[in-house]
């Protein structure tokens, strides 16, 4: 039996990723392939750990064949790929005894940290509007360059890249410090919910311990702490404990510290005590660069003209720009036409024609389909395959939440399904979310981020 050390399995996997990278849309690559962790190579099989059972099945049905071909090319002999799930004990593969040293990052992964692996410095486009904030974030992520400021606070309007940068810090720090280094990303809402939950279940010590035992705390959108007095106090204590231990804290807010109303003065002065930097709305050149970068990663044939036109029309924020871009790619695929300024004009008309802030159902369908790399037709169709059923339920649930359509109307969008099917889908997803099912929590967070806000933002 040949057994190869972990570093070598990791190197093999790395080469396979490099080879595959150019053949996949960036999103699929980041969502599905990046989270896999190479374990070991034995008996001509490379063993990888997937973050969930669903993830594992998805890889098995979509990528294994391709990956095995690439690995075989790399090694010059047939290679099999075996997947296991990180939480449950391995099914297909018996661990050899004694087990080879495993990278400690297996359980200390992005999921535990609530990080989304898609937010990286590598896909963050730098421009005048964000270059200082980006540099500050990079310095925090690379602890070698001992940066003196703590905390770092980034503020700026909606959809300008605050969450992207915050998560990029976490992802980078995690990948550099594989091992005992602990990162935690939380929105201030999540922090609040956790705190309330700990009060209800009388597990406040668990709560304090959890938030005070990490090396890098990333708290998004602190403005939501406003007027939540007890949560503010709790956060203040967590902050102080970490600060005194020399642990890093990075925060974001949608407004300058001076405009945070209903805040404890002591907390505000803590926010202000490190480095405060802001992100401005992107200038025209940055908007064009973001579009072209994204199109290139997606292999979407967008001409410079079309990118110029989109960037000139959507000026408010990047999320909005991405929304229009995603709709454009979907239209082009469905109608089998190349992107054009006329098509962009048409899309912008329908997007801003929506009443209020309600996104069209079609848009949700497109976003969900793109997220899972399946066609909207499959989502609407009859397939009972597990990898289609879950995305379909999620799309239904999001439509009940984000559109003004009735249950019946939503059912009819999905190939004439009954309204009770929609209710079942909605409740199933909600229950899993309420039970803190990590996979659902993370998927919904991403999708909601993509869906809202859809109309040109005011901020
Ligand atoms: P915020 O948290 O400030 O509301 P996000 O970080 O969620 O904004 O950004 C909105 C979207 O725009 C995300 O999909 C993000 O990846 C993208 N984005 C923002 N800034 C950039 C950038 N400079 N380069 C590439 N993508 C960006
Ligand atoms: Mg955000």
PDB file of N, CA, C and O and ligand atoms in Angstrom, residues 119 156-164 166 185 220-221 223 252 319 449, ligand 2:
ATOM      1  N   UNK A 119     -15.240  35.274  -0.752  1.00  0.00           N
ATOM      2  CA  UNK A 119     -14.760  36.643  -0.569  1.00  0.00           C
ATOM      3  C   UNK A 119     -13.264  36.644  -0.304  1.00  0.00           C
ATOM      4  O   UNK A 119     -12.829  36.280   0.790  1.00  0.00           O
ATOM      5  N   UNK A 156     -18.870  52.708   5.321  1.00  0.00           N
ATOM      6  CA  UNK A 156     -19.224  53.102   3.960  1.00  0.00           C
ATOM      7  C   UNK A 156     -20.634  52.641   3.648  1.00  0.00           C
ATOM      8  O   UNK A 156     -21.200  51.818   4.372  1.00  0.00           O
ATOM      9  N   UNK A 157     -21.183  53.173   2.565  1.00  0.00           N
ATOM     10  CA  UNK A 157     -22.569  52.871   2.181  1.00  0.00           C
ATOM     11  C   UNK A 157     -22.770  51.415   1.784  1.00  0.00           C
ATOM     12  O   UNK A 157     -21.822  50.629   1.731  1.00  0.00           O
ATOM     13  N   UNK A 158     -24.007  51.093   1.503  1.00  0.00           N
ATOM     14  CA  UNK A 158     -24.343  49.699   1.206  1.00  0.00           C
ATOM     15  C   UNK A 158     -23.803  49.262  -0.163  1.00  0.00           C
ATOM     16  O   UNK A 158     -23.724  50.062  -1.093  1.00  0.00           O
ATOM     17  N   UNK A 159     -23.405  47.998  -0.222  1.00  0.00           N
ATOM     18  CA  UNK A 159     -22.973  47.410  -1.487  1.00  0.00           C
ATOM     19  C   UNK A 159     -21.629  47.907  -1.998  1.00  0.00           C
ATOM     20  O   UNK A 159     -21.333  47.815  -3.184  1.00  0.00           O
ATOM     21  N   UNK A 160     -20.789  48.412  -1.110  1.00  0.00           N
ATOM     22  CA  UNK A 160     -19.504  48.957  -1.567  1.00  0.00           C
ATOM     23  C   UNK A 160     -18.323  48.023  -1.288  1.00  0.00           C
ATOM     24  O   UNK A 160     -17.192  48.351  -1.600  1.00  0.00           O
ATOM     25  N   UNK A 161     -18.584  46.883  -0.665  1.00  0.00           N
ATOM     26  CA  UNK A 161     -17.496  45.925  -0.470  1.00  0.00           C
ATOM     27  C   UNK A 161     -16.999  45.767   0.960  1.00  0.00           C
ATOM     28  O   UNK A 161     -15.953  45.160   1.182  1.00  0.00           O
ATOM     29  N   UNK A 162     -17.752  46.263   1.945  1.00  0.00           N
ATOM     30  CA  UNK A 162     -17.303  46.128   3.333  1.00  0.00           C
ATOM     31  C   UNK A 162     -17.273  44.658   3.757  1.00  0.00           C
ATOM     32  O   UNK A 162     -16.286  44.177   4.302  1.00  0.00           O
ATOM     33  N   UNK A 163     -18.381  43.968   3.501  1.00  0.00           N
ATOM     34  CA  UNK A 163     -18.440  42.562   3.888  1.00  0.00           C
ATOM     35  C   UNK A 163     -17.378  41.754   3.135  1.00  0.00           C
ATOM     36  O   UNK A 163     -16.718  40.879   3.705  1.00  0.00           O
ATOM     37  N   UNK A 164     -17.214  42.085   1.878  1.00  0.00           N
ATOM     38  CA  UNK A 164     -16.210  41.380   1.073  1.00  0.00           C
ATOM     39  C   UNK A 164     -14.820  41.503   1.724  1.00  0.00           C
ATOM     40  O   UNK A 164     -14.135  40.498   1.938  1.00  0.00           O
ATOM     41  N   UNK A 166     -14.065  42.360   4.848  1.00  0.00           N
ATOM     42  CA  UNK A 166     -14.039  41.785   6.193  1.00  0.00           C
ATOM     43  C   UNK A 166     -13.827  40.271   6.120  1.00  0.00           C
ATOM     44  O   UNK A 166     -13.011  39.689   6.840  1.00  0.00           O
ATOM     45  N   UNK A 185     -16.457  35.254  12.225  1.00  0.00           N
ATOM     46  CA  UNK A 185     -17.163  36.327  11.541  1.00  0.00           C
ATOM     47  C   UNK A 185     -18.596  36.323  12.045  1.00  0.00           C
ATOM     48  O   UNK A 185     -19.238  35.272  12.095  1.00  0.00           O
ATOM     49  N   UNK A 220     -19.627  42.506  11.521  1.00  0.00           N
ATOM     50  CA  UNK A 220     -20.143  43.248  10.368  1.00  0.00           C
ATOM     51  C   UNK A 220     -21.358  44.084  10.768  1.00  0.00           C
ATOM     52  O   UNK A 220     -22.207  43.620  11.534  1.00  0.00           O
ATOM     53  N   UNK A 221     -21.434  45.286  10.251  1.00  0.00           N
ATOM     54  CA  UNK A 221     -22.610  46.141  10.414  1.00  0.00           C
ATOM     55  C   UNK A 221     -22.927  46.448  11.876  1.00  0.00           C
ATOM     56  O   UNK A 221     -24.051  46.212  12.338  1.00  0.00           O
ATOM     57  N   UNK A 223     -23.750  49.024  13.190  1.00  0.00           N
ATOM     58  CA  UNK A 223     -24.841  49.993  13.426  1.00  0.00           C
ATOM     59  C   UNK A 223     -26.094  49.303  13.970  1.00  0.00           C
ATOM     60  O   UNK A 223     -26.910  49.934  14.634  1.00  0.00           O
ATOM     61  N   UNK A 252     -17.239  46.684  10.818  1.00  0.00           N
ATOM     62  CA  UNK A 252     -17.726  47.538   9.735  1.00  0.00           C
ATOM     63  C   UNK A 252     -18.990  48.245  10.199  1.00  0.00           C
ATOM     64  O   UNK A 252     -19.680  47.780  11.112  1.00  0.00           O
ATOM     65  N   UNK A 319     -23.063  46.088  -5.562  1.00  0.00           N
ATOM     66  CA  UNK A 319     -24.031  44.998  -5.514  1.00  0.00           C
ATOM     67  C   UNK A 319     -25.048  45.179  -6.633  1.00  0.00           C
ATOM     68  O   UNK A 319     -25.436  44.237  -7.313  1.00  0.00           O
ATOM     69  N   UNK A 449     -28.060  38.260   0.303  1.00  0.00           N
ATOM     70  CA  UNK A 449     -27.134  39.337  -0.024  1.00  0.00           C
ATOM     71  C   UNK A 449     -27.182  39.684  -1.502  1.00  0.00           C
ATOM     72  O   UNK A 449     -27.070  40.827  -1.900  1.00  0.00           O
TER      73      UNK A 449
HETATM   74 MG1  LIG B   2     -22.254  44.052   4.173  1.00  0.00          MG
END
